């Protein structure tokens, strides 16, 4: 039993069967044709509530990522989602198999072209930066982003011939970004060059320094904010390399000493020795090698105080720290020995 929507009509009640007219969207009586009420049919495309499983109406359906720091992106929108391989129309209905194949091919062609078209050199340089950063455990995301930012900044203002090549430039940017973040373990130029060599790139310590000297006059504001790394900054890194060695662990076990005790005593004694050496006396010596020679001197001093055999030798120390044995000996006898 239904009532009419129009209260002014004479018949306000109907006891017959009612059906829905899908064309008009009205409920009508099967006997007399009386319109009982209307059905408001939802439109063909509606804004659905956001759910975790259905993102068809999400604002990220068509996105334009633009330029990211450490990669070269396309400036247009993606087809569908960024990594999707299944396509639907505006109503959320799947496309036909032929159109699926077509859009898959177009999406692949577009994404590949947009990433490297006219930016091949920058793309390869930033890819190398990502690989090098993954090989160096002390490099975090902030350092990598800063290096990529400096690279893009330098590229915009430099002309062809102002520097050797892009890989040397990206190595300089990585070194500068590492020096900005003083709370991380410092890296020297040799370690950065070795990481590039492992990827079979001809980047050397000498080429990195030359590239830095070439671009320094044009970017004095960037270089003047970087202070020289002191030997004290390398102590914890060198001592950690030493105590992590299997050979050192065997020697400590023979002396009935734990790694923690040895590391703590070595760090304390090394800091004491370096504090006694004035900055003017260090001259232009390599701070990393000076720190290694100081650790060697601290080990000798600890062994002498405990009347035991020294744990380190110059040959073993040079092998663990990646320095030349004669360089350690020169810094030890030429400078550190005088302040013991």
GROMACS .gro file of C-alpha atoms in nm:
model
  340
    1UNK     CA    1   0.000   0.000   0.000
    2UNK     CA    2   0.160   0.325  -0.117
    3UNK     CA    3   0.077   0.695  -0.098
    4UNK     CA    4   0.110   0.950  -0.377
    5UNK     CA    5   0.384   1.208  -0.368
    6UNK     CA    6   0.136   1.479  -0.470
    7UNK     CA    7  -0.103   1.534  -0.175
    8UNK     CA    8  -0.350   1.725  -0.394
    9UNK     CA    9  -0.434   1.421  -0.603
   10UNK     CA   10  -0.772   1.262  -0.549
   11UNK     CA   11  -0.643   0.905  -0.506
   12UNK     CA   12  -0.377   0.888  -0.239
   13UNK     CA   13  -0.368   0.512  -0.192
   14UNK     CA   14  -0.302   0.214  -0.422
   15UNK     CA   15  -0.336  -0.152  -0.328
   16UNK     CA   16  -0.196  -0.303  -0.649
   17UNK     CA   17   0.151  -0.441  -0.727
   18UNK     CA   18   0.419  -0.177  -0.788
   19UNK     CA   19   0.719  -0.211  -1.020
   20UNK     CA   20   1.020   0.009  -1.098
   21UNK     CA   21   1.046   0.170  -1.441
   22UNK     CA   22   1.423   0.175  -1.500
   23UNK     CA   23   1.397   0.416  -1.793
   24UNK     CA   24   1.211   0.685  -1.598
   25UNK     CA   25   1.327   0.592  -1.251
   26UNK     CA   26   0.972   0.577  -1.115
   27UNK     CA   27   0.768   0.327  -0.915
   28UNK     CA   28   0.436   0.271  -1.098
   29UNK     CA   29   0.127   0.063  -1.040
   30UNK     CA   30   0.090  -0.241  -1.267
   31UNK     CA   31  -0.289  -0.202  -1.288
   32UNK     CA   32  -0.367   0.168  -1.314
   33UNK     CA   33  -0.024   0.312  -1.407
   34UNK     CA   34  -0.021   0.541  -1.108
   35UNK     CA   35   0.322   0.689  -1.023
   36UNK     CA   36   0.382   0.605  -0.659
   37UNK     CA   37   0.732   0.750  -0.602
   38UNK     CA   38   1.065   0.819  -0.767
   39UNK     CA   39   1.394   0.631  -0.744
   40UNK     CA   40   1.707   0.842  -0.742
   41UNK     CA   41   1.957   0.631  -0.935
   42UNK     CA   42   2.327   0.700  -0.864
   43UNK     CA   43   2.523   0.846  -1.155
   44UNK     CA   44   2.756   0.637  -1.369
   45UNK     CA   45   3.061   0.791  -1.196
   46UNK     CA   46   3.050   0.883  -0.831
   47UNK     CA   47   3.305   0.978  -0.569
   48UNK     CA   48   3.346   0.673  -0.352
   49UNK     CA   49   3.475   0.688   0.006
   50UNK     CA   50   3.849   0.635   0.032
   51UNK     CA   51   3.946   0.281   0.125
   52UNK     CA   52   4.275   0.096   0.147
   53UNK     CA   53   4.183  -0.142  -0.134
   54UNK     CA   54   4.016   0.094  -0.381
   55UNK     CA   55   4.205   0.407  -0.486
   56UNK     CA   56   4.034   0.473  -0.818
   57UNK     CA   57   3.915   0.815  -0.706
   58UNK     CA   58   4.225   0.899  -0.510
   59UNK     CA   59   4.413   1.217  -0.587
   60UNK     CA   60   4.720   1.004  -0.660
   61UNK     CA   61   4.558   0.834  -0.959
   62UNK     CA   62   4.726   1.076  -1.197
   63UNK     CA   63   5.041   1.217  -1.046
   64UNK     CA   64   5.321   1.438  -1.166
   65UNK     CA   65   5.629   1.369  -0.956
   66UNK     CA   66   5.846   1.628  -1.125
   67UNK     CA   67   6.217   1.642  -1.045
   68UNK     CA   68   6.348   1.451  -0.747
   69UNK     CA   69   6.692   1.521  -0.611
   70UNK     CA   70   6.870   1.195  -0.669
   71UNK     CA   71   6.698   1.079  -0.989
   72UNK     CA   72   6.579   1.220  -1.321
   73UNK     CA   73   6.201   1.198  -1.351
   74UNK     CA   74   5.956   1.276  -1.625
   75UNK     CA   75   5.763   1.600  -1.596
   76UNK     CA   76   5.428   1.458  -1.713
   77UNK     CA   77   5.172   1.235  -1.547
   78UNK     CA   78   5.190   0.859  -1.527
   79UNK     CA   79   4.937   0.637  -1.699
   80UNK     CA   80   4.735   0.487  -1.417
   81UNK     CA   81   4.933   0.438  -1.100
   82UNK     CA   82   5.307   0.485  -1.100
   83UNK     CA   83   5.392   0.113  -1.107
   84UNK     CA   84   5.060  -0.031  -1.227
   85UNK     CA   85   5.030  -0.260  -1.528
   86UNK     CA   86   4.651  -0.297  -1.523
   87UNK     CA   87   4.439  -0.013  -1.659
   88UNK     CA   88   4.076   0.090  -1.610
   89UNK     CA   89   3.859   0.364  -1.758
   90UNK     CA   90   3.711   0.662  -1.572
   91UNK     CA   91   3.427   0.446  -1.440
   92UNK     CA   92   3.667   0.190  -1.297
   93UNK     CA   93   3.588  -0.073  -1.559
   94UNK     CA   94   3.882  -0.277  -1.693
   95UNK     CA   95   3.995  -0.203  -2.047
   96UNK     CA   96   3.987  -0.466  -2.316
   97UNK     CA   97   4.283  -0.696  -2.367
   98UNK     CA   98   4.396  -0.508  -2.677
   99UNK     CA   99   4.389  -0.175  -2.498
  100UNK     CA  100   4.565  -0.326  -2.198
  101UNK     CA  101   4.849  -0.433  -2.425
  102UNK     CA  102   4.852  -0.093  -2.597
  103UNK     CA  103   4.873   0.109  -2.276
  104UNK     CA  104   5.135  -0.121  -2.127
  105UNK     CA  105   5.354  -0.057  -2.428
  106UNK     CA  106   5.287   0.318  -2.422
  107UNK     CA  107   5.353   0.338  -2.048
  108UNK     CA  108   5.685   0.156  -2.084
  109UNK     CA  109   5.794   0.371  -2.378
  110UNK     CA  110   5.690   0.693  -2.209
  111UNK     CA  111   5.852   0.620  -1.874
  112UNK     CA  112   6.179   0.507  -2.030
  113UNK     CA  113   6.197   0.804  -2.264
  114UNK     CA  114   6.096   1.058  -2.001
  115UNK     CA  115   6.369   0.946  -1.765
  116UNK     CA  116   6.666   0.973  -1.999
  117UNK     CA  117   6.560   1.188  -2.294
  118UNK     CA  118   6.815   1.471  -2.326
  119UNK     CA  119   6.932   1.400  -1.970
  120UNK     CA  120   7.132   1.084  -2.026
  121UNK     CA  121   7.449   1.213  -1.861
  122UNK     CA  122   7.271   1.342  -1.551
  123UNK     CA  123   7.071   1.021  -1.526
  124UNK     CA  124   7.381   0.801  -1.537
  125UNK     CA  125   7.571   1.025  -1.294
  126UNK     CA  126   7.291   1.016  -1.038
  127UNK     CA  127   7.256   0.640  -1.080
  128UNK     CA  128   7.627   0.604  -1.005
  129UNK     CA  129   7.578   0.824  -0.698
  130UNK     CA  130   7.304   0.591  -0.572
  131UNK     CA  131   7.526   0.287  -0.621
  132UNK     CA  132   7.826   0.447  -0.451
  133UNK     CA  133   7.615   0.555  -0.153
  134UNK     CA  134   7.482   0.201  -0.116
  135UNK     CA  135   7.840   0.074  -0.092
  136UNK     CA  136   7.938   0.319   0.183
  137UNK     CA  137   7.757   0.234   0.508
  138UNK     CA  138   7.817   0.576   0.665
  139UNK     CA  139   7.621   0.754   0.389
  140UNK     CA  140   7.260   0.822   0.485
  141UNK     CA  141   6.971   0.956   0.280
  142UNK     CA  142   7.032   1.318   0.380
  143UNK     CA  143   7.392   1.308   0.258
  144UNK     CA  144   7.286   1.151  -0.070
  145UNK     CA  145   7.016   1.412  -0.126
  146UNK     CA  146   7.259   1.691  -0.045
  147UNK     CA  147   7.515   1.554  -0.290
  148UNK     CA  148   7.250   1.534  -0.563
  149UNK     CA  149   7.141   1.890  -0.488
  150UNK     CA  150   7.498   2.021  -0.514
  151UNK     CA  151   7.545   1.833  -0.841
  152UNK     CA  152   7.237   1.992  -0.995
  153UNK     CA  153   7.343   2.332  -0.863
  154UNK     CA  154   7.689   2.301  -1.016
  155UNK     CA  155   7.560   2.170  -1.350
  156UNK     CA  156   7.330   2.470  -1.399
  157UNK     CA  157   7.613   2.722  -1.363
  158UNK     CA  158   7.905   2.532  -1.514
  159UNK     CA  159   7.986   2.518  -1.882
  160UNK     CA  160   8.149   2.248  -2.086
  161UNK     CA  161   8.521   2.253  -2.018
  162UNK     CA  162   8.492   2.395  -1.667
  163UNK     CA  163   8.548   2.050  -1.515
  164UNK     CA  164   8.688   1.711  -1.613
  165UNK     CA  165   8.379   1.491  -1.624
  166UNK     CA  166   8.050   1.438  -1.447
  167UNK     CA  167   8.165   1.144  -1.235
  168UNK     CA  168   8.448   1.346  -1.083
  169UNK     CA  169   8.199   1.625  -1.020
  170UNK     CA  170   7.955   1.392  -0.845
  171UNK     CA  171   8.245   1.263  -0.633
  172UNK     CA  172   8.329   1.620  -0.528
  173UNK     CA  173   7.964   1.680  -0.439
  174UNK     CA  174   7.958   1.364  -0.228
  175UNK     CA  175   8.273   1.467  -0.043
  176UNK     CA  176   8.135   1.816   0.026
  177UNK     CA  177   7.805   1.678   0.153
  178UNK     CA  178   7.985   1.435   0.385
  179UNK     CA  179   8.183   1.720   0.537
  180UNK     CA  180   7.865   1.918   0.603
  181UNK     CA  181   7.721   1.645   0.824
  182UNK     CA  182   7.968   1.643   1.110
  183UNK     CA  183   7.763   1.399   1.318
  184UNK     CA  184   7.840   1.110   1.081
  185UNK     CA  185   8.157   0.908   1.041
  186UNK     CA  186   8.389   1.114   0.816
  187UNK     CA  187   8.502   0.984   0.479
  188UNK     CA  188   8.825   1.079   0.313
  189UNK     CA  189   8.872   1.133  -0.059
  190UNK     CA  190   9.053   0.803  -0.102
  191UNK     CA  191   8.758   0.603   0.031
  192UNK     CA  192   8.522   0.780  -0.207
  193UNK     CA  193   8.757   0.719  -0.500
  194UNK     CA  194   8.789   0.351  -0.407
  195UNK     CA  195   8.409   0.316  -0.412
  196UNK     CA  196   8.400   0.452  -0.767
  197UNK     CA  197   8.682   0.220  -0.869
  198UNK     CA  198   8.486  -0.081  -0.748
  199UNK     CA  199   8.220   0.016  -1.001
  200UNK     CA  200   8.494   0.033  -1.269
  201UNK     CA  201   8.491   0.412  -1.304
  202UNK     CA  202   8.814   0.601  -1.357
  203UNK     CA  203   8.782   0.832  -1.059
  204UNK     CA  204   9.099   0.887  -0.859
  205UNK     CA  205   9.195   1.095  -0.560
  206UNK     CA  206   9.396   1.325  -0.782
  207UNK     CA  207   9.110   1.381  -1.028
  208UNK     CA  208   8.866   1.462  -0.746
  209UNK     CA  209   9.103   1.722  -0.601
  210UNK     CA  210   9.165   1.877  -0.944
  211UNK     CA  211   8.792   1.900  -1.014
  212UNK     CA  212   8.733   2.064  -0.676
  213UNK     CA  213   9.005   2.321  -0.744
  214UNK     CA  214   8.857   2.398  -1.087
  215UNK     CA  215   8.505   2.471  -0.965
  216UNK     CA  216   8.598   2.631  -0.632
  217UNK     CA  217   8.639   2.988  -0.771
  218UNK     CA  218   8.281   2.985  -0.904
  219UNK     CA  219   8.124   2.841  -0.588
  220UNK     CA  220   8.312   3.006  -0.305
  221UNK     CA  221   7.995   3.022  -0.096
  222UNK     CA  222   7.970   2.641  -0.098
  223UNK     CA  223   8.336   2.572  -0.026
  224UNK     CA  224   8.386   2.834   0.244
  225UNK     CA  225   8.133   2.664   0.472
  226UNK     CA  226   8.340   2.346   0.489
  227UNK     CA  227   8.605   2.318   0.758
  228UNK     CA  228   8.902   2.088   0.738
  229UNK     CA  229   8.860   1.751   0.904
  230UNK     CA  230   9.079   1.703   1.210
  231UNK     CA  231   9.255   1.386   1.316
  232UNK     CA  232   9.027   1.363   1.619
  233UNK     CA  233   8.732   1.303   1.386
  234UNK     CA  234   8.890   0.984   1.248
  235UNK     CA  235   8.981   0.819   1.579
  236UNK     CA  236   8.656   0.633   1.641
  237UNK     CA  237   8.644   0.512   1.282
  238UNK     CA  238   9.001   0.379   1.285
  239UNK     CA  239   8.964   0.212   1.624
  240UNK     CA  240   8.641   0.046   1.515
  241UNK     CA  241   8.817  -0.098   1.209
  242UNK     CA  242   9.092  -0.232   1.431
  243UNK     CA  243   8.870  -0.398   1.691
  244UNK     CA  244   8.648  -0.551   1.422
  245UNK     CA  245   8.944  -0.740   1.273
  246UNK     CA  246   8.964  -1.115   1.331
  247UNK     CA  247   9.341  -1.096   1.382
  248UNK     CA  248   9.302  -0.837   1.658
  249UNK     CA  249   9.036  -1.050   1.830
  250UNK     CA  250   9.276  -1.345   1.838
  251UNK     CA  251   9.555  -1.132   1.983
  252UNK     CA  252   9.326  -0.985   2.248
  253UNK     CA  253   9.209  -1.332   2.348
  254UNK     CA  254   9.570  -1.437   2.408
  255UNK     CA  255   9.618  -1.133   2.633
  256UNK     CA  256   9.291  -1.201   2.823
  257UNK     CA  257   9.144  -0.867   2.721
  258UNK     CA  258   8.797  -0.793   2.588
  259UNK     CA  259   8.731  -0.589   2.278
  260UNK     CA  260   8.533  -0.330   2.471
  261UNK     CA  261   8.809  -0.272   2.725
  262UNK     CA  262   9.074  -0.243   2.458
  263UNK     CA  263   8.865  -0.009   2.242
  264UNK     CA  264   8.783   0.218   2.534
  265UNK     CA  265   9.144   0.239   2.653
  266UNK     CA  266   9.276   0.292   2.300
  267UNK     CA  267   9.033   0.575   2.229
  268UNK     CA  268   9.106   0.751   2.558
  269UNK     CA  269   9.484   0.731   2.517
  270UNK     CA  270   9.469   0.840   2.152
  271UNK     CA  271   9.265   1.148   2.241
  272UNK     CA  272   9.514   1.236   2.513
  273UNK     CA  273   9.807   1.216   2.271
  274UNK     CA  274   9.634   1.424   2.003
  275UNK     CA  275   9.537   1.691   2.254
  276UNK     CA  276   9.904   1.731   2.343
  277UNK     CA  277   9.999   1.796   1.979
  278UNK     CA  278   9.926   2.160   1.884
  279UNK     CA  279   9.764   2.242   1.551
  280UNK     CA  280  10.066   2.442   1.438
  281UNK     CA  281  10.296   2.143   1.491
  282UNK     CA  282  10.081   1.918   1.272
  283UNK     CA  283  10.151   2.136   0.970
  284UNK     CA  284  10.015   1.999   0.644
  285UNK     CA  285  10.018   1.635   0.748
  286UNK     CA  286   9.737   1.407   0.642
  287UNK     CA  287   9.486   1.402   0.932
  288UNK     CA  288   9.379   1.043   0.864
  289UNK     CA  289   9.733   0.905   0.862
  290UNK     CA  290   9.818   1.115   1.166
  291UNK     CA  291   9.521   0.963   1.348
  292UNK     CA  292   9.638   0.613   1.252
  293UNK     CA  293   9.990   0.687   1.378
  294UNK     CA  294   9.842   0.823   1.701
  295UNK     CA  295   9.646   0.500   1.755
  296UNK     CA  296   9.969   0.305   1.705
  297UNK     CA  297  10.143   0.524   1.963
  298UNK     CA  298   9.853   0.481   2.205
  299UNK     CA  299   9.876   0.102   2.173
  300UNK     CA  300  10.248   0.112   2.251
  301UNK     CA  301  10.185   0.333   2.552
  302UNK     CA  302   9.911   0.102   2.685
  303UNK     CA  303  10.136  -0.203   2.637
  304UNK     CA  304  10.422  -0.031   2.819
  305UNK     CA  305  10.198   0.065   3.111
  306UNK     CA  306  10.055  -0.286   3.149
  307UNK     CA  307  10.395  -0.449   3.082
  308UNK     CA  308  10.252  -0.659   2.802
  309UNK     CA  309  10.322  -0.709   2.438
  310UNK     CA  310  10.171  -0.453   2.200
  311UNK     CA  311   9.868  -0.564   2.003
  312UNK     CA  312   9.934  -0.360   1.688
  313UNK     CA  313  10.222  -0.357   1.445
  314UNK     CA  314  10.283  -0.097   1.178
  315UNK     CA  315  10.222  -0.353   0.905
  316UNK     CA  316   9.894  -0.474   1.056
  317UNK     CA  317   9.776  -0.119   1.124
  318UNK     CA  318   9.847  -0.005   0.768
  319UNK     CA  319   9.659  -0.306   0.633
  320UNK     CA  320   9.352  -0.247   0.850
  321UNK     CA  321   9.334   0.128   0.791
  322UNK     CA  322   9.428   0.126   0.422
  323UNK     CA  323   9.734   0.348   0.467
  324UNK     CA  324  10.092   0.299   0.355
  325UNK     CA  325  10.323   0.151   0.615
  326UNK     CA  326  10.598   0.403   0.549
  327UNK     CA  327  10.347   0.689   0.593
  328UNK     CA  328  10.246   0.559   0.935
  329UNK     CA  329  10.613   0.523   1.030
  330UNK     CA  330  10.692   0.875   0.909
  331UNK     CA  331  10.409   1.033   1.111
  332UNK     CA  332  10.496   0.822   1.413
  333UNK     CA  333  10.868   0.896   1.424
  334UNK     CA  334  10.849   1.245   1.278
  335UNK     CA  335  10.581   1.392   1.503
  336UNK     CA  336  10.387   1.173   1.745
  337UNK     CA  337  10.696   1.023   1.911
  338UNK     CA  338  10.805   1.368   2.030
  339UNK     CA  339  10.485   1.421   2.232
  340UNK     CA  340  10.473   1.095   2.425
   0.00000   0.00000   0.00000
